[in-house]
């Protein structure tokens, strides 16, 4: 009995140490909330800024703090908003230039301004459709982004803005922000928040079937992939998947999903609809920590590509691509080579699945580092 107690205490201590280390690496000294805050110099005084208008659907509650915009608490229904993000002239691909100071400098930092909220879903949809109709038909596409664990509203907005900028995406970005607590220590809270948001995400995907939208791509990161797969499984068992054919790519970047759960999710989806892409990396330290917390069960984001391919999905192994900026957990946007490769596919209005050859293996892009595996399973 003493040995068992000692073993359990040792495991608990180890898990605590891992979580604490990850916490310090990813959250200590976090930059402040930055929606529509005062800037060092007026944004209008900086010439040639690039701007990205981002539409937002969220299951968060609204905040009394304007800089926070939306809290980490769960709302009973979806709220809708939009913002404009400016990109500094000094921006380097793969980075989000932020400041820990109260005032960002638009010459050096991303700036979030012009926040707008919508009364309801109809008002939001009208605004989105208007924005689409003001574009040429070939650019009436949507990039739908579902963020991951430990993410504030400011974090989510800037992550999407940076990806759009670095990928040179030419459609309209739409953010789905579920109620992450924005703290490493709230992993279980975030897990449940993601699950709570399933019906909200399904409702939002229904909006993307509007006739004005030519097509859309889904990009889900980390725990956001769990939410996305749950909704896909739900659709497969009820309304059906992608009935209009508007959805082109579903990209799961570093999915923080229990591998056994992922297998059950995939098997619930008919084989002809398993054209989603899984970005994996064996050096993803955030997923290693998640695996320890989960009792040693492999996460889908660090599973072998051959195993994933046997399920009939496309897996891209990013292990050989170095990225120390985010525990190797966000290579889809932190690695310039990766984000540009993804951007090329999205801009070409093609799908990753179409790049597979008859053997089920394609080596493509980034100097041959990206190994695409997509065996028909």
Coordinates of C-alpha atoms in Angstrom, one line a residue:
X1 CA 0.0 0.0 0.0
X2 CA 2.8 2.4 0.9
X3 CA 4.5 1.7 -2.5
X4 CA 1.2 2.4 -4.3
X5 CA 0.7 5.7 -2.4
X6 CA 4.3 6.7 -3.1
X7 CA 3.8 5.9 -6.8
X8 CA 0.6 7.9 -7.0
X9 CA 2.1 10.8 -5.2
X10 CA 5.1 10.7 -7.5
X11 CA 2.9 10.7 -10.6
X12 CA 0.8 13.6 -9.3
X13 CA 3.9 15.6 -8.5
X14 CA 5.4 15.0 -11.9
X15 CA 2.1 16.1 -13.6
X16 CA 2.1 19.2 -11.4
X17 CA 5.7 20.0 -12.4
X18 CA 5.0 19.5 -16.1
X19 CA 1.9 21.7 -16.0
X20 CA 3.8 24.3 -14.0
X21 CA 6.6 24.3 -16.5
X22 CA 4.3 24.7 -19.5
X23 CA 2.4 27.4 -17.6
X24 CA 5.6 29.5 -17.2
X25 CA 6.6 28.9 -20.8
X26 CA 3.3 29.9 -22.3
X27 CA 1.5 32.2 -19.9
X28 CA 3.9 33.9 -17.6
X29 CA 4.1 37.6 -18.5
X30 CA 1.3 37.3 -20.9
X31 CA 0.6 40.4 -23.0
X32 CA -2.5 42.4 -21.8
X33 CA -5.9 42.4 -23.5
X34 CA -5.7 44.8 -26.4
X35 CA -9.0 45.3 -28.1
X36 CA -9.4 49.0 -29.1
X37 CA -6.9 50.3 -26.6
X38 CA -5.1 53.6 -26.9
X39 CA -2.0 53.4 -29.0
X40 CA 1.4 55.2 -28.7
X41 CA 0.7 57.0 -32.0
X42 CA -2.5 57.2 -33.9
X43 CA -3.1 54.3 -36.2
X44 CA -4.1 56.7 -39.0
X45 CA -0.7 58.4 -38.8
X46 CA 1.2 55.2 -39.9
X47 CA 1.3 54.9 -43.7
X48 CA 0.8 51.7 -45.6
X49 CA -0.5 49.5 -42.8
X50 CA -2.0 46.2 -43.9
X51 CA -5.5 45.7 -42.5
X52 CA -7.6 42.6 -41.9
X53 CA -11.3 42.7 -41.1
X54 CA -12.2 39.7 -38.9
X55 CA -15.8 38.5 -38.2
X56 CA -16.3 36.8 -34.9
X57 CA -18.9 34.3 -33.5
X58 CA -18.3 33.5 -29.8
X59 CA -19.8 31.5 -27.0
X60 CA -18.1 33.8 -24.5
X61 CA -19.9 36.4 -22.3
X62 CA -19.4 40.1 -23.0
X63 CA -16.9 41.9 -20.8
X64 CA -17.2 45.1 -18.8
X65 CA -13.6 45.7 -19.8
X66 CA -13.5 47.1 -23.4
X67 CA -10.0 45.9 -23.9
X68 CA -11.0 42.3 -23.0
X69 CA -14.1 42.5 -25.3
X70 CA -15.3 39.0 -24.3
X71 CA -14.5 37.1 -21.1
X72 CA -13.5 33.5 -20.5
X73 CA -17.0 32.7 -19.1
X74 CA -19.6 30.7 -21.0
X75 CA -22.6 32.4 -22.5
X76 CA -26.0 30.8 -23.0
X77 CA -26.1 31.7 -26.7
X78 CA -23.8 32.9 -29.4
X79 CA -22.7 36.5 -29.7
X80 CA -21.4 38.1 -32.9
X81 CA -18.9 40.8 -33.5
X82 CA -16.1 42.1 -35.9
X83 CA -12.8 43.9 -35.5
X84 CA -10.1 45.3 -37.7
X85 CA -6.5 44.3 -37.2
X86 CA -3.5 46.3 -38.5
X87 CA -0.2 44.7 -39.2
X88 CA 3.0 46.6 -38.4
X89 CA 5.4 47.4 -41.3
X90 CA 8.2 45.5 -39.4
X91 CA 6.2 42.3 -39.2
X92 CA 8.1 39.1 -39.7
X93 CA 6.3 36.0 -40.9
X94 CA 5.7 33.5 -38.2
X95 CA 5.4 36.1 -35.4
X96 CA 2.7 38.1 -33.7
X97 CA 4.4 41.4 -32.7
X98 CA 2.8 42.3 -29.4
X99 CA 3.8 44.4 -26.4
X100 CA 3.4 43.9 -22.7
X101 CA 3.0 47.6 -22.2
X102 CA -0.5 49.1 -21.9
X103 CA -0.2 50.9 -25.3
X104 CA 0.8 49.1 -28.5
X105 CA 2.7 51.0 -31.2
X106 CA 1.1 50.4 -34.6
X107 CA 4.6 51.0 -36.1
X108 CA 5.8 47.9 -34.2
X109 CA 2.8 45.9 -33.0
X110 CA -0.4 44.4 -34.2
X111 CA -3.3 46.6 -33.2
X112 CA -7.0 45.6 -32.8
X113 CA -9.4 48.4 -33.5
X114 CA -12.9 49.2 -34.6
X115 CA -14.7 46.6 -32.5
X116 CA -18.4 46.2 -33.5
X117 CA -21.1 43.9 -32.0
X118 CA -24.2 42.7 -33.8
X119 CA -27.6 42.5 -32.3
X120 CA -28.2 38.9 -33.5
X121 CA -27.3 36.3 -36.0
X122 CA -29.3 37.9 -38.8
X123 CA -27.5 41.2 -38.4
X124 CA -24.1 39.4 -38.4
X125 CA -25.0 37.4 -41.4
X126 CA -26.1 40.5 -43.3
X127 CA -22.8 42.2 -42.6
X128 CA -20.8 39.1 -43.6
X129 CA -22.8 38.7 -46.8
X130 CA -22.4 42.4 -47.7
X131 CA -18.6 42.1 -47.2
X132 CA -18.6 39.1 -49.5
X133 CA -20.7 40.7 -52.2
X134 CA -18.3 43.6 -52.3
X135 CA -15.6 41.3 -53.4
X136 CA -15.0 39.6 -56.8
X137 CA -16.8 36.2 -57.1
X138 CA -13.5 34.4 -57.0
X139 CA -12.6 35.9 -53.6
X140 CA -15.9 35.2 -51.9
X141 CA -14.4 32.5 -49.7
X142 CA -14.2 32.2 -45.9
X143 CA -11.5 30.9 -43.6
X144 CA -13.2 29.7 -40.5
X145 CA -10.8 29.4 -37.5
X146 CA -11.4 27.6 -34.3
X147 CA -8.7 28.4 -31.7
X148 CA -7.3 26.1 -29.0
X149 CA -6.8 25.8 -25.3
X150 CA -5.5 28.6 -23.0
X151 CA -6.6 31.4 -25.4
X152 CA -8.1 34.8 -24.7
X153 CA -10.2 36.7 -27.2
X154 CA -7.2 39.0 -27.9
X155 CA -5.0 35.9 -28.5
X156 CA -7.5 34.3 -30.8
X157 CA -7.9 37.5 -32.9
X158 CA -4.2 38.0 -33.3
X159 CA -3.5 34.4 -34.1
X160 CA -6.0 34.5 -37.0
X161 CA -4.8 37.9 -38.2
X162 CA -1.2 36.7 -38.3
X163 CA -2.1 33.5 -40.2
X164 CA -4.2 35.4 -42.7
X165 CA -1.3 37.9 -43.2
X166 CA 1.4 35.3 -43.5
X167 CA -0.6 32.9 -45.7
X168 CA -1.8 35.8 -48.0
X169 CA -5.3 34.4 -47.7
X170 CA -7.6 36.3 -50.1
X171 CA -11.0 35.5 -48.6
X172 CA -12.7 36.7 -45.4
X173 CA -11.5 35.4 -42.0
X174 CA -14.2 34.3 -39.5
X175 CA -13.2 33.4 -35.9
X176 CA -15.1 31.0 -33.8
X177 CA -14.1 31.7 -30.2
X178 CA -15.3 29.3 -27.5
X179 CA -15.0 30.2 -23.8
X180 CA -11.4 29.3 -23.0
X181 CA -10.4 30.4 -19.5
X182 CA -7.1 31.7 -20.9
X183 CA -5.1 30.0 -18.2
X184 CA -3.0 26.8 -18.3
X185 CA -4.4 25.7 -15.0
X186 CA -7.9 25.6 -16.4
X187 CA -7.4 22.7 -18.8
X188 CA -10.5 20.8 -17.6
X189 CA -12.6 23.9 -17.7
X190 CA -11.5 24.5 -21.3
X191 CA -12.1 20.9 -22.2
X192 CA -15.7 21.3 -21.0
X193 CA -16.1 24.7 -22.6
X194 CA -15.2 23.3 -25.9
X195 CA -17.8 20.5 -25.5
X196 CA -20.4 23.0 -24.4
X197 CA -19.9 25.0 -27.6
X198 CA -20.7 22.0 -29.9
X199 CA -24.2 23.2 -30.9
X200 CA -23.0 26.8 -31.2
X201 CA -20.3 25.7 -33.7
X202 CA -22.9 23.6 -35.7
X203 CA -25.1 26.6 -35.9
X204 CA -22.3 28.8 -37.1
X205 CA -21.3 26.3 -39.8
X206 CA -24.9 26.5 -41.0
X207 CA -24.4 30.3 -41.6
X208 CA -21.5 29.4 -43.9
X209 CA -23.8 27.6 -46.3
X210 CA -25.2 31.0 -47.4
X211 CA -25.4 31.4 -51.2
X212 CA -23.0 34.3 -51.2
X213 CA -20.2 32.1 -49.9
X214 CA -18.4 30.3 -52.7
X215 CA -16.5 28.0 -50.4
X216 CA -14.9 27.8 -47.0
X217 CA -12.0 26.2 -45.3
X218 CA -11.9 25.2 -41.6
X219 CA -8.7 25.6 -39.6
X220 CA -8.9 24.2 -36.0
X221 CA -6.0 24.3 -33.5
X222 CA -5.3 22.1 -30.5
X223 CA -8.4 21.7 -28.4
X224 CA -10.4 23.5 -31.0
X225 CA -9.8 20.3 -33.1
X226 CA -11.7 18.3 -30.5
X227 CA -14.7 20.7 -30.8
X228 CA -14.5 20.5 -34.6
X229 CA -14.4 16.7 -34.7
X230 CA -17.3 16.4 -32.3
X231 CA -19.4 18.6 -34.5
X232 CA -18.3 16.6 -37.6
X233 CA -19.3 13.4 -35.8
X234 CA -22.6 14.9 -34.8
X235 CA -23.4 16.0 -38.4
X236 CA -22.5 12.6 -39.8
X237 CA -25.1 11.0 -37.5
X238 CA -27.8 13.6 -38.0
X239 CA -27.9 16.2 -40.8
X240 CA -25.1 14.8 -43.0
X241 CA -21.7 16.3 -43.8
X242 CA -21.0 19.0 -46.4
X243 CA -24.3 18.5 -48.3
X244 CA -23.6 21.7 -50.4
X245 CA -20.0 20.9 -51.1
X246 CA -18.9 24.3 -49.9
X247 CA -16.4 23.0 -47.3
X248 CA -13.1 22.3 -49.0
X249 CA -10.5 21.7 -46.4
X250 CA -10.8 20.9 -42.7
X251 CA -7.3 21.3 -41.2
X252 CA -6.7 20.0 -37.7
X253 CA -3.4 21.6 -36.4
X254 CA -1.8 19.9 -33.5
X255 CA -5.1 18.3 -32.4
X256 CA -5.3 17.8 -28.7
X257 CA -7.6 14.8 -28.8
X258 CA -7.3 11.5 -27.0
X259 CA -6.3 9.2 -29.8
X260 CA -8.9 6.5 -29.0
X261 CA -11.6 9.2 -29.0
X262 CA -10.2 10.5 -32.4
X263 CA -10.6 7.0 -33.8
X264 CA -14.2 6.8 -32.8
X265 CA -14.9 10.2 -34.2
X266 CA -13.3 9.4 -37.5
X267 CA -15.1 6.0 -37.8
X268 CA -18.4 7.8 -37.3
X269 CA -17.7 9.8 -40.5
X270 CA -18.3 8.0 -43.9
X271 CA -15.0 7.3 -45.6
X272 CA -15.7 9.6 -48.6
X273 CA -15.9 12.5 -46.2
X274 CA -12.6 11.8 -44.4
X275 CA -10.7 14.3 -46.5
X276 CA -9.6 16.4 -43.5
X277 CA -5.9 17.1 -42.8
X278 CA -4.1 16.4 -39.5
X279 CA -0.9 18.3 -38.8
X280 CA 1.3 16.3 -36.4
X281 CA 4.7 16.8 -34.8
X282 CA 6.5 14.4 -32.6
X283 CA 8.3 17.2 -30.8
X284 CA 5.1 19.0 -29.7
X285 CA 5.9 19.6 -26.0
X286 CA 2.4 21.0 -25.2
X287 CA 0.8 17.8 -26.4
X288 CA 3.3 15.7 -24.4
X289 CA 2.2 17.6 -21.3
X290 CA -1.4 17.0 -22.2
X291 CA -0.7 13.3 -22.7
X292 CA 0.8 13.1 -19.2
X293 CA -2.2 14.8 -17.7
X294 CA -4.5 12.4 -19.7
X295 CA -2.8 9.3 -18.1
X296 CA -0.4 8.6 -20.9
X297 CA -2.9 8.3 -23.8
X298 CA -1.4 9.5 -27.1
X299 CA -2.9 12.7 -28.6
X300 CA -3.9 12.7 -32.2
X301 CA -1.5 15.5 -32.8
X302 CA 1.6 13.4 -32.0
X303 CA 0.4 10.1 -33.4
X304 CA 2.4 8.4 -36.2
X305 CA 1.3 9.6 -39.6
X306 CA 1.1 6.0 -40.8
X307 CA -1.4 5.2 -38.1
X308 CA -3.5 8.2 -38.9
X309 CA -3.3 7.4 -42.6
X310 CA -4.8 3.9 -41.9
X311 CA -7.9 5.7 -40.8
X312 CA -8.3 7.3 -44.2
X313 CA -7.3 10.8 -43.3
X314 CA -4.4 12.9 -44.6
X315 CA -1.6 13.4 -42.1
X316 CA 1.3 15.9 -42.5
X317 CA 4.4 15.3 -40.4
X318 CA 6.0 18.6 -39.3
X319 CA 8.5 17.0 -36.8
X320 CA 11.5 18.0 -38.9
X321 CA 10.5 21.7 -39.0
X322 CA 12.0 23.6 -36.1
X323 CA 9.9 25.9 -34.0
X324 CA 10.9 27.0 -30.5
X325 CA 8.5 29.9 -30.2
X326 CA 5.4 27.9 -29.0
X327 CA 6.6 24.6 -27.7
X328 CA 6.4 23.3 -31.3
X329 CA 2.6 23.4 -30.8
X330 CA 1.7 26.1 -33.4
X331 CA 3.8 25.3 -36.4
X332 CA 0.9 25.9 -38.7
X333 CA 1.3 29.6 -38.2
X334 CA 4.7 30.0 -36.4
X335 CA 6.7 28.4 -39.2
X336 CA 6.8 30.7 -42.3
X337 CA 7.4 27.7 -44.6
X338 CA 4.4 25.8 -43.2
X339 CA 2.0 28.8 -43.2
X340 CA 3.0 29.7 -46.8
X341 CA 2.5 26.1 -48.0
X342 CA -1.0 26.0 -46.5
X343 CA -1.7 29.4 -47.9
X344 CA -0.8 28.3 -51.4
X345 CA -3.3 25.5 -51.2
X346 CA -6.0 27.7 -49.9
X347 CA -5.4 30.5 -52.5
X348 CA -5.4 28.0 -55.3
X349 CA -8.9 26.9 -54.1
X350 CA -7.7 23.3 -54.0
X351 CA -7.7 20.6 -51.4
X352 CA -4.8 18.7 -49.7
X353 CA -6.5 15.5 -50.5
X354 CA -6.3 16.2 -54.2
X355 CA -2.5 16.2 -54.0
X356 CA -2.3 12.5 -53.0
X357 CA -1.0 10.1 -55.6
X358 CA -2.1 6.5 -56.1
X359 CA 0.4 5.1 -53.7
X360 CA -1.1 7.2 -50.9
X361 CA 2.1 9.1 -50.2
X362 CA 3.2 12.5 -51.5
X363 CA 6.2 14.6 -50.5
X364 CA 5.6 18.2 -51.2
X365 CA 6.6 21.7 -50.3
X366 CA 9.0 23.1 -47.7
X367 CA 12.0 21.6 -49.5
X368 CA 10.4 18.1 -49.3
X369 CA 10.0 18.2 -45.5
X370 CA 6.2 18.0 -45.5
X371 CA 5.3 14.3 -45.9
X372 CA 1.7 13.9 -46.8
X373 CA 0.2 10.6 -46.0
X374 CA -3.3 9.8 -47.1
X375 CA -4.0 6.2 -47.6
X376 CA -7.6 5.2 -48.5
X377 CA -8.8 3.4 -45.5

